[in-house]
mmCIF file of C-alpha atoms in Angstrom:
data_model
loop_
_atom_site.group_PDB
_atom_site.id
_atom_site.type_symbol
_atom_site.label_atom_id
_atom_site.label_comp_id
_atom_site.label_asym_id
_atom_site.label_seq_id
_atom_site.Cartn_x
_atom_site.Cartn_y
_atom_site.Cartn_z
ATOM 1 C CA UNK A 1 0.071 -0.074 0.037
ATOM 2 C CA UNK A 2 1.203 3.511 -0.759
ATOM 3 C CA UNK A 3 1.404 5.720 2.268
ATOM 4 C CA UNK A 4 0.020 9.335 2.160
ATOM 5 C CA UNK A 5 2.555 11.955 3.720
ATOM 6 C CA UNK A 6 -0.068 14.200 4.241
ATOM 7 C CA UNK A 7 0.391 15.769 7.662
ATOM 8 C CA UNK A 8 2.832 13.734 9.248
ATOM 9 C CA UNK A 9 2.978 13.347 13.155
ATOM 10 C CA UNK A 10 6.182 13.390 15.015
ATOM 11 C CA UNK A 11 7.022 10.805 17.561
ATOM 12 C CA UNK A 12 7.150 11.334 21.373
ATOM 13 C CA UNK A 13 9.615 9.345 22.590
ATOM 14 C CA UNK A 14 11.692 11.853 23.745
ATOM 15 C CA UNK A 15 8.833 13.643 25.957
ATOM 16 C CA UNK A 16 8.122 10.076 27.277
ATOM 17 C CA UNK A 17 11.719 9.656 28.551
ATOM 18 C CA UNK A 18 11.399 13.160 30.205
ATOM 19 C CA UNK A 19 8.150 11.774 31.727
ATOM 20 C CA UNK A 20 8.965 8.711 33.119
ATOM 21 C CA UNK A 21 12.271 10.313 35.031
ATOM 22 C CA UNK A 22 10.107 13.103 36.467
ATOM 23 C CA UNK A 23 7.599 10.422 37.550
ATOM 24 C CA UNK A 24 10.726 7.935 39.005
ATOM 25 C CA UNK A 25 9.314 4.889 36.704
ATOM 26 C CA UNK A 26 11.144 1.684 37.115
ATOM 27 C CA UNK A 27 12.558 0.045 34.081
ATOM 28 C CA UNK A 28 9.318 -2.374 33.447
ATOM 29 C CA UNK A 29 7.693 0.538 32.277
ATOM 30 C CA UNK A 30 5.570 0.138 29.055
ATOM 31 C CA UNK A 31 7.451 0.800 25.799
ATOM 32 C CA UNK A 32 5.840 1.789 21.852
ATOM 33 C CA UNK A 33 2.625 3.163 23.615
ATOM 34 C CA UNK A 34 3.468 6.976 23.719
ATOM 35 C CA UNK A 35 3.074 9.401 26.657
ATOM 36 C CA UNK A 36 -0.358 10.095 25.903
ATOM 37 C CA UNK A 37 -3.465 8.348 25.307
ATOM 38 C CA UNK A 38 -6.640 9.491 23.051
ATOM 39 C CA UNK A 39 -10.321 8.662 22.666
ATOM 40 C CA UNK A 40 -11.570 8.973 19.061
ATOM 41 C CA UNK A 41 -15.347 7.550 17.879
ATOM 42 C CA UNK A 42 -15.715 6.503 14.166
ATOM 43 C CA UNK A 43 -18.987 6.891 12.958
ATOM 44 C CA UNK A 44 -20.077 5.091 9.961
ATOM 45 C CA UNK A 45 -23.170 5.331 7.481
ATOM 46 C CA UNK A 46 -23.417 1.763 6.134
ATOM 47 C CA UNK A 47 -21.376 -1.086 5.688
ATOM 48 C CA UNK A 48 -19.746 -1.408 2.100
ATOM 49 C CA UNK A 49 -16.507 -1.753 0.990
ATOM 50 C CA UNK A 50 -15.286 1.590 -0.042
ATOM 51 C CA UNK A 51 -16.488 2.889 3.118
ATOM 52 C CA UNK A 52 -15.035 0.227 5.304
ATOM 53 C CA UNK A 53 -11.689 0.363 3.765
ATOM 54 C CA UNK A 54 -12.002 4.093 4.876
ATOM 55 C CA UNK A 55 -12.368 3.141 8.298
ATOM 56 C CA UNK A 56 -9.455 0.313 8.074
ATOM 57 C CA UNK A 57 -7.173 3.126 6.667
ATOM 58 C CA UNK A 58 -7.885 5.468 9.459
ATOM 59 C CA UNK A 59 -7.587 2.205 12.127
ATOM 60 C CA UNK A 60 -4.309 1.310 10.938
ATOM 61 C CA UNK A 61 -3.166 4.886 11.086
ATOM 62 C CA UNK A 62 -3.850 5.041 15.244
ATOM 63 C CA UNK A 63 -2.679 1.598 15.483
ATOM 64 C CA UNK A 64 1.058 2.658 14.388
ATOM 65 C CA UNK A 65 0.988 6.012 16.113
ATOM 66 C CA UNK A 66 3.347 6.358 19.038
ATOM 67 C CA UNK A 67 0.435 7.957 21.228
ATOM 68 C CA UNK A 68 -2.178 4.841 22.418
ATOM 69 C CA UNK A 69 -5.130 5.529 20.651
ATOM 70 C CA UNK A 70 -8.583 4.107 21.529
ATOM 71 C CA UNK A 71 -11.031 3.898 18.740
ATOM 72 C CA UNK A 72 -14.788 3.471 19.328
ATOM 73 C CA UNK A 73 -17.236 2.378 16.088
ATOM 74 C CA UNK A 74 -20.436 2.248 15.063
ATOM 75 C CA UNK A 75 -22.323 1.998 12.134
ATOM 76 C CA UNK A 76 -25.865 3.342 11.158
ATOM 77 C CA UNK A 77 -26.618 0.925 8.480
ATOM 78 C CA UNK A 78 -27.901 3.663 6.801
ATOM 79 C CA UNK A 79 -31.040 4.411 9.464
ATOM 80 C CA UNK A 80 -31.816 7.842 10.420
ATOM 81 C CA UNK A 81 -32.729 7.212 13.815
ATOM 82 C CA UNK A 82 -29.800 5.176 14.320
ATOM 83 C CA UNK A 83 -27.207 7.722 12.987
ATOM 84 C CA UNK A 84 -28.897 10.665 14.822
ATOM 85 C CA UNK A 85 -28.619 8.409 17.979
ATOM 86 C CA UNK A 86 -24.897 7.590 17.352
ATOM 87 C CA UNK A 87 -24.135 11.227 16.835
ATOM 88 C CA UNK A 88 -26.173 12.631 19.638
ATOM 89 C CA UNK A 89 -24.382 10.375 22.031
ATOM 90 C CA UNK A 90 -21.028 11.199 20.812
ATOM 91 C CA UNK A 91 -22.276 14.797 20.885
ATOM 92 C CA UNK A 92 -22.145 14.413 25.099
ATOM 93 C CA UNK A 93 -19.127 12.676 25.540
ATOM 94 C CA UNK A 94 -16.810 14.923 26.833
ATOM 95 C CA UNK A 95 -14.044 12.163 26.779
ATOM 96 C CA UNK A 96 -13.878 11.883 23.319
ATOM 97 C CA UNK A 97 -11.088 13.866 21.928
ATOM 98 C CA UNK A 98 -12.285 13.591 17.897
ATOM 99 C CA UNK A 99 -15.451 12.295 15.809
ATOM 100 C CA UNK A 100 -14.852 11.054 12.711
ATOM 101 C CA UNK A 101 -18.110 10.495 10.471
ATOM 102 C CA UNK A 102 -17.629 8.631 7.512
ATOM 103 C CA UNK A 103 -19.791 9.834 4.742
ATOM 104 C CA UNK A 104 -21.827 12.658 4.151
ATOM 105 C CA UNK A 105 -25.066 12.197 5.612
ATOM 106 C CA UNK A 106 -23.437 11.193 8.966
ATOM 107 C CA UNK A 107 -21.319 14.041 8.175
ATOM 108 C CA UNK A 108 -24.127 16.469 8.339
ATOM 109 C CA UNK A 109 -25.695 14.836 11.276
ATOM 110 C CA UNK A 110 -22.350 14.805 13.419
ATOM 111 C CA UNK A 111 -22.070 18.552 12.595
ATOM 112 C CA UNK A 112 -25.532 19.378 13.808
ATOM 113 C CA UNK A 113 -25.390 17.994 16.995
ATOM 114 C CA UNK A 114 -21.762 17.995 17.913
ATOM 115 C CA UNK A 115 -20.524 21.501 18.664
ATOM 116 C CA UNK A 116 -17.144 21.444 20.598
ATOM 117 C CA UNK A 117 -15.464 18.282 19.917
ATOM 118 C CA UNK A 118 -13.255 18.015 16.661
ATOM 119 C CA UNK A 119 -15.090 16.512 13.822
ATOM 120 C CA UNK A 120 -12.805 15.065 10.990
ATOM 121 C CA UNK A 121 -15.225 13.751 8.301
ATOM 122 C CA UNK A 122 -13.932 11.187 5.015
ATOM 123 C CA UNK A 123 -16.050 10.198 2.223
ATOM 124 C CA UNK A 124 -17.745 13.518 2.085
ATOM 125 C CA UNK A 125 -17.364 14.487 -1.942
ATOM 126 C CA UNK A 126 -18.415 18.196 -1.778
ATOM 127 C CA UNK A 127 -18.180 19.464 1.877
ATOM 128 C CA UNK A 128 -19.230 22.837 0.892
ATOM 129 C CA UNK A 129 -22.529 22.050 -0.776
ATOM 130 C CA UNK A 130 -23.255 19.710 2.246
ATOM 131 C CA UNK A 131 -23.097 22.708 4.182
ATOM 132 C CA UNK A 132 -20.145 21.615 6.442
ATOM 133 C CA UNK A 133 -17.493 23.932 5.703
ATOM 134 C CA UNK A 134 -18.596 27.472 4.337
ATOM 135 C CA UNK A 135 -15.526 26.954 1.411
ATOM 136 C CA UNK A 136 -12.711 24.710 0.243
ATOM 137 C CA UNK A 137 -9.846 26.817 2.403
ATOM 138 C CA UNK A 138 -11.858 27.615 5.026
ATOM 139 C CA UNK A 139 -12.565 24.739 7.567
ATOM 140 C CA UNK A 140 -15.896 24.924 9.937
ATOM 141 C CA UNK A 141 -15.546 25.951 13.722
ATOM 142 C CA UNK A 142 -15.112 22.489 14.741
ATOM 143 C CA UNK A 143 -15.264 20.452 11.562
ATOM 144 C CA UNK A 144 -12.675 19.319 8.783
ATOM 145 C CA UNK A 145 -12.137 16.468 6.668
ATOM 146 C CA UNK A 146 -10.832 14.951 3.524
ATOM 147 C CA UNK A 147 -12.800 14.888 0.332
ATOM 148 C CA UNK A 148 -13.669 11.779 -1.625
ATOM 149 C CA UNK A 149 -14.706 14.096 -4.668
ATOM 150 C CA UNK A 150 -13.978 11.784 -7.846
ATOM 151 C CA UNK A 151 -12.721 12.975 -11.280
ATOM 152 C CA UNK A 152 -16.002 12.372 -12.868
ATOM 153 C CA UNK A 153 -15.097 13.973 -16.447
ATOM 154 C CA UNK A 154 -12.398 11.638 -16.651
ATOM 155 C CA UNK A 155 -14.334 8.464 -15.393
ATOM 156 C CA UNK A 156 -16.751 9.371 -18.504
ATOM 157 C CA UNK A 157 -14.014 9.536 -20.686
ATOM 158 C CA UNK A 158 -13.033 6.067 -19.400
ATOM 159 C CA UNK A 159 -16.428 5.047 -20.463
ATOM 160 C CA UNK A 160 -15.734 6.278 -24.098
ATOM 161 C CA UNK A 161 -12.581 4.714 -24.322
ATOM 162 C CA UNK A 162 -14.074 1.056 -23.547
ATOM 163 C CA UNK A 163 -17.304 1.613 -25.035
ATOM 164 C CA UNK A 164 -16.984 2.176 -28.487
ATOM 165 C CA UNK A 165 -19.561 4.608 -29.886
ATOM 166 C CA UNK A 166 -21.331 5.210 -26.665
ATOM 167 C CA UNK A 167 -23.660 7.991 -26.854
ATOM 168 C CA UNK A 168 -25.855 8.168 -23.814
ATOM 169 C CA UNK A 169 -24.728 6.797 -20.287
ATOM 170 C CA UNK A 170 -27.066 6.051 -17.539
ATOM 171 C CA UNK A 171 -26.695 7.293 -14.025
ATOM 172 C CA UNK A 172 -28.273 5.362 -10.921
ATOM 173 C CA UNK A 173 -28.512 7.932 -7.916
ATOM 174 C CA UNK A 174 -29.901 8.991 -4.746
ATOM 175 C CA UNK A 175 -31.783 11.967 -4.788
ATOM 176 C CA UNK A 176 -31.495 12.163 -0.797
ATOM 177 C CA UNK A 177 -27.677 12.217 -0.876
ATOM 178 C CA UNK A 178 -26.254 15.516 -2.100
ATOM 179 C CA UNK A 179 -22.972 14.378 -2.815
ATOM 180 C CA UNK A 180 -24.388 11.870 -5.494
ATOM 181 C CA UNK A 181 -26.603 15.023 -6.658
ATOM 182 C CA UNK A 182 -23.565 17.163 -7.257
ATOM 183 C CA UNK A 183 -21.689 14.279 -8.966
ATOM 184 C CA UNK A 184 -25.062 14.007 -11.202
ATOM 185 C CA UNK A 185 -24.563 17.500 -12.122
ATOM 186 C CA UNK A 186 -20.805 17.481 -12.705
ATOM 187 C CA UNK A 187 -21.727 14.277 -14.998
ATOM 188 C CA UNK A 188 -24.128 16.269 -16.798
ATOM 189 C CA UNK A 189 -21.438 19.164 -17.552
ATOM 190 C CA UNK A 190 -18.813 16.971 -18.578
ATOM 191 C CA UNK A 191 -21.106 15.509 -21.202
ATOM 192 C CA UNK A 192 -21.501 18.746 -22.771
ATOM 193 C CA UNK A 193 -17.869 18.632 -23.297
ATOM 194 C CA UNK A 194 -17.523 15.200 -24.473
ATOM 195 C CA UNK A 195 -20.669 15.325 -26.567
ATOM 196 C CA UNK A 196 -22.698 12.574 -24.857
ATOM 197 C CA UNK A 197 -25.964 12.190 -22.991
ATOM 198 C CA UNK A 198 -26.732 11.551 -19.307
ATOM 199 C CA UNK A 199 -29.782 9.454 -18.358
ATOM 200 C CA UNK A 200 -30.223 9.511 -14.780
ATOM 201 C CA UNK A 201 -32.798 7.533 -12.596
ATOM 202 C CA UNK A 202 -33.390 8.540 -8.777
ATOM 203 C CA UNK A 203 -34.092 6.171 -5.900
ATOM 204 C CA UNK A 204 -34.635 6.941 -2.264
ATOM 205 C CA UNK A 205 -33.312 3.743 -0.951
ATOM 206 C CA UNK A 206 -31.330 0.584 -1.975
ATOM 207 C CA UNK A 207 -34.803 -1.632 -2.591
ATOM 208 C CA UNK A 208 -35.288 0.521 -5.491
ATOM 209 C CA UNK A 209 -32.217 0.317 -6.896
ATOM 210 C CA UNK A 210 -33.420 -2.863 -9.254
ATOM 211 C CA UNK A 211 -36.694 -0.846 -10.402
ATOM 212 C CA UNK A 212 -34.266 1.851 -11.304
ATOM 213 C CA UNK A 213 -31.641 0.531 -13.700
ATOM 214 C CA UNK A 214 -34.681 -1.336 -15.260
ATOM 215 C CA UNK A 215 -36.325 1.835 -16.060
ATOM 216 C CA UNK A 216 -33.350 2.986 -18.171
ATOM 217 C CA UNK A 217 -34.674 3.685 -21.989
ATOM 218 C CA UNK A 218 -31.650 2.660 -24.703
ATOM 219 C CA UNK A 219 -28.408 3.166 -22.356
ATOM 220 C CA UNK A 220 -25.127 2.519 -23.767
ATOM 221 C CA UNK A 221 -23.105 2.399 -20.626
ATOM 222 C CA UNK A 222 -24.149 2.404 -16.587
ATOM 223 C CA UNK A 223 -21.743 4.841 -14.267
ATOM 224 C CA UNK A 224 -22.392 4.093 -10.871
ATOM 225 C CA UNK A 225 -21.333 7.337 -8.745
ATOM 226 C CA UNK A 226 -20.108 6.982 -5.108
ATOM 227 C CA UNK A 227 -23.533 6.644 -4.100
ATOM 228 C CA UNK A 228 -24.159 5.233 -0.787
ATOM 229 C CA UNK A 229 -27.518 3.489 -1.262
ATOM 230 C CA UNK A 230 -27.064 2.354 -5.184
ATOM 231 C CA UNK A 231 -23.331 0.897 -3.866
ATOM 232 C CA UNK A 232 -24.988 -0.671 -1.425
ATOM 233 C CA UNK A 233 -27.425 -2.532 -3.979
ATOM 234 C CA UNK A 234 -24.619 -2.872 -6.384
ATOM 235 C CA UNK A 235 -25.675 -6.423 -7.525
ATOM 236 C CA UNK A 236 -28.853 -5.642 -8.909
ATOM 237 C CA UNK A 237 -27.254 -3.213 -11.082
ATOM 238 C CA UNK A 238 -23.774 -5.837 -11.989
ATOM 239 C CA UNK A 239 -26.853 -8.272 -12.987
ATOM 240 C CA UNK A 240 -28.802 -5.878 -14.891
ATOM 241 C CA UNK A 241 -25.493 -5.224 -17.072
ATOM 242 C CA UNK A 242 -24.636 -8.376 -17.758
ATOM 243 C CA UNK A 243 -28.692 -9.520 -18.418
ATOM 244 C CA UNK A 244 -28.815 -6.480 -21.245
ATOM 245 C CA UNK A 245 -25.167 -6.015 -22.559
ATOM 246 C CA UNK A 246 -24.722 -2.648 -20.783
ATOM 247 C CA UNK A 247 -21.224 -2.815 -19.141
ATOM 248 C CA UNK A 248 -21.207 -1.103 -16.001
ATOM 249 C CA UNK A 249 -18.541 1.498 -14.490
ATOM 250 C CA UNK A 250 -18.131 2.715 -10.930
ATOM 251 C CA UNK A 251 -16.551 5.715 -9.555
ATOM 252 C CA UNK A 252 -13.952 3.788 -7.085
ATOM 253 C CA UNK A 253 -12.416 0.721 -7.130
ATOM 254 C CA UNK A 254 -13.963 -1.412 -4.468
ATOM 255 C CA UNK A 255 -17.101 -1.417 -6.894
ATOM 256 C CA UNK A 256 -15.237 -2.621 -9.454
ATOM 257 C CA UNK A 257 -13.522 -5.912 -7.306
ATOM 258 C CA UNK A 258 -17.543 -6.402 -7.218
ATOM 259 C CA UNK A 259 -17.941 -7.358 -10.598
ATOM 260 C CA UNK A 260 -18.065 -3.571 -12.352
ATOM 261 C CA UNK A 261 -15.661 -2.904 -15.549
ATOM 262 C CA UNK A 262 -13.686 -0.512 -14.113
ATOM 263 C CA UNK A 263 -12.709 2.614 -12.898
ATOM 264 C CA UNK A 264 -10.427 5.451 -12.762
ATOM 265 C CA UNK A 265 -10.653 6.382 -9.067
ATOM 266 C CA UNK A 266 -9.842 6.731 -5.453
ATOM 267 C CA UNK A 267 -8.145 3.680 -3.181
ATOM 268 C CA UNK A 268 -10.472 4.403 -0.195
ATOM 269 C CA UNK A 269 -8.100 2.546 2.104
ATOM 270 C CA UNK A 270 -5.222 5.591 1.474
ATOM 271 C CA UNK A 271 -8.307 8.008 1.402
ATOM 272 C CA UNK A 272 -9.109 6.493 5.223
ATOM 273 C CA UNK A 273 -5.109 6.959 6.041
ATOM 274 C CA UNK A 274 -5.252 10.532 4.705
ATOM 275 C CA UNK A 275 -8.245 11.394 6.957
ATOM 276 C CA UNK A 276 -6.310 9.206 9.965
ATOM 277 C CA UNK A 277 -3.136 11.107 9.649
ATOM 278 C CA UNK A 278 -5.265 14.338 9.735
ATOM 279 C CA UNK A 279 -7.500 13.613 12.539
ATOM 280 C CA UNK A 280 -4.048 12.227 14.574
ATOM 281 C CA UNK A 281 -2.524 15.539 13.858
ATOM 282 C CA UNK A 282 -5.481 17.466 15.451
ATOM 283 C CA UNK A 283 -5.820 15.346 18.458
ATOM 284 C CA UNK A 284 -2.068 15.216 19.417
ATOM 285 C CA UNK A 285 -2.221 19.164 18.989
ATOM 286 C CA UNK A 286 0.219 19.093 16.402
ATOM 287 C CA UNK A 287 -2.712 20.806 14.385
ATOM 288 C CA UNK A 288 -5.479 23.103 14.870
ATOM 289 C CA UNK A 289 -8.757 22.623 13.127
ATOM 290 C CA UNK A 290 -8.881 26.169 12.352
ATOM 291 C CA UNK A 291 -5.696 26.057 10.767
ATOM 292 C CA UNK A 292 -7.049 22.959 8.582
ATOM 293 C CA UNK A 293 -8.746 23.355 5.621
ATOM 294 C CA UNK A 294 -10.562 20.377 3.791
ATOM 295 C CA UNK A 295 -8.237 18.419 1.911
ATOM 296 C CA UNK A 296 -8.575 16.566 -1.403
ATOM 297 C CA UNK A 297 -8.072 13.147 -2.164
ATOM 298 C CA UNK A 298 -3.887 12.706 -2.693
ATOM 299 C CA UNK A 299 -2.877 12.112 -6.210
ATOM 300 C CA UNK A 300 -1.030 8.683 -4.753
ATOM 301 C CA UNK A 301 -4.311 7.344 -3.818
ATOM 302 C CA UNK A 302 -5.937 7.760 -7.298
ATOM 303 C CA UNK A 303 -5.689 4.400 -9.935
ATOM 304 C CA UNK A 304 -6.900 2.617 -13.283
ATOM 305 C CA UNK A 305 -8.929 -0.495 -12.110
ATOM 306 C CA UNK A 306 -10.423 -2.823 -13.991
ATOM 307 C CA UNK A 307 -11.981 -6.527 -13.811
ATOM 308 C CA UNK A 308 -11.406 -8.223 -17.345
ATOM 309 C CA UNK A 309 -14.051 -11.046 -16.475
ATOM 310 C CA UNK A 310 -17.011 -8.556 -15.671
ATOM 311 C CA UNK A 311 -16.041 -6.867 -19.227
ATOM 312 C CA UNK A 312 -16.201 -10.042 -20.934
ATOM 313 C CA UNK A 313 -19.462 -10.735 -18.833
ATOM 314 C CA UNK A 314 -20.986 -7.456 -20.106
ATOM 315 C CA UNK A 315 -19.840 -7.580 -23.820
ATOM 316 C CA UNK A 316 -16.563 -5.159 -23.991
ATOM 317 C CA UNK A 317 -13.245 -5.641 -24.076
ATOM 318 C CA UNK A 318 -10.451 -3.108 -21.905
ATOM 319 C CA UNK A 319 -7.860 -1.607 -24.476
ATOM 320 C CA UNK A 320 -4.177 -3.172 -23.761
ATOM 321 C CA UNK A 321 -2.981 0.385 -23.489
ATOM 322 C CA UNK A 322 -5.414 0.872 -20.499
ATOM 323 C CA UNK A 323 -5.184 -2.236 -18.613
ATOM 324 C CA UNK A 324 -1.390 -2.959 -19.120
ATOM 325 C CA UNK A 325 -0.225 -0.835 -16.079
ATOM 326 C CA UNK A 326 -3.581 -0.909 -14.052
ATOM 327 C CA UNK A 327 -4.780 -2.827 -11.237
ATOM 328 C CA UNK A 328 -6.382 -6.083 -12.321
ATOM 329 C CA UNK A 329 -9.129 -7.371 -9.822
ATOM 330 C CA UNK A 330 -11.281 -10.568 -10.122
ATOM 331 C CA UNK A 331 -10.805 -13.987 -11.227
ATOM 332 C CA UNK A 332 -8.119 -12.713 -13.766
ATOM 333 C CA UNK A 333 -5.960 -11.122 -11.002
ATOM 334 C CA UNK A 334 -5.833 -14.615 -9.199
ATOM 335 C CA UNK A 335 -5.520 -16.606 -12.977
ATOM 336 C CA UNK A 336 -2.286 -14.084 -12.762
ATOM 337 C CA UNK A 337 -0.969 -15.078 -9.550
ATOM 338 C CA UNK A 338 -1.370 -18.564 -10.266
ATOM 339 C CA UNK A 339 0.646 -18.293 -13.226
ATOM 340 C CA UNK A 340 3.184 -16.244 -11.209
ATOM 341 C CA UNK A 341 3.539 -18.984 -8.478
ATOM 342 C CA UNK A 342 4.041 -21.935 -11.364
ATOM 343 C CA UNK A 343 6.720 -19.561 -12.959
ATOM 344 C CA UNK A 344 8.466 -19.089 -9.680
ATOM 345 C CA UNK A 345 8.200 -22.866 -8.777
ATOM 346 C CA UNK A 346 9.813 -23.891 -11.819
#
């Protein structure tokens, strides 16, 4: 895994040594745990691979830190009442050093309920549009974070590179997620530049995803944005793509592993590490929220990812000049690894 270097934290070994000396600690004292302990809470909107990877990236940063960081996790499973209860509980907990909401809905809920504890969000596409921060250069009073804004125009261009003569691209999205609305608008703007049409279909919950994609009239490909509702029901979109020979592309790599054709997008584990390092710098006092504006995803976390089996199942072939240096996932990846093992054993 590539390690993001945004907001690196310094070791506290020297301070630990001074503290132990002053306290007259014996030689059997704990080592490697740092001289400070902190408590953070991760509030995740729903369980799906991208958000799970984000959480794991943050936890790994905390695990690797010199300080002792206790992590509490809760998942709202896309339930509004549960989400409000989670952030409400965190808002009343004076022992927390930071709250870390993952995804736009829970970030908005946290910003509404928590007024003093630092909030560091992740997996939020447009924090300005969501009302979390006044602008990209200015954090909120107690909130900042890392955006997962994806390169929509580049992703649509990728579809055109794979699907010859594509003219209409369908986009299923949740009308209740502001991050998704932003992406649809960006896709429309990009479509004008690329000379294609966008056919959108809005859903309100995961159970409507299958019916939504079935309502597409005559699309040449489907683009799934970083939409929590649609990604939670991604398998129904993939099944539609296979049955109707309509290739499905995604805005992030975890959905490619699940069976979409490909993406040029964000590695969400690295995204989580970036958010984790920002949070670490704030809770340890290296940085202040007021001096830490929202960050865009680190360029090192962007990558091409293709699922060649999915491409074959949906009737398209990924050009070799795109796949040669890309991250290949799915059964083809396993086959390649098997061939490499055989060559090594020989």
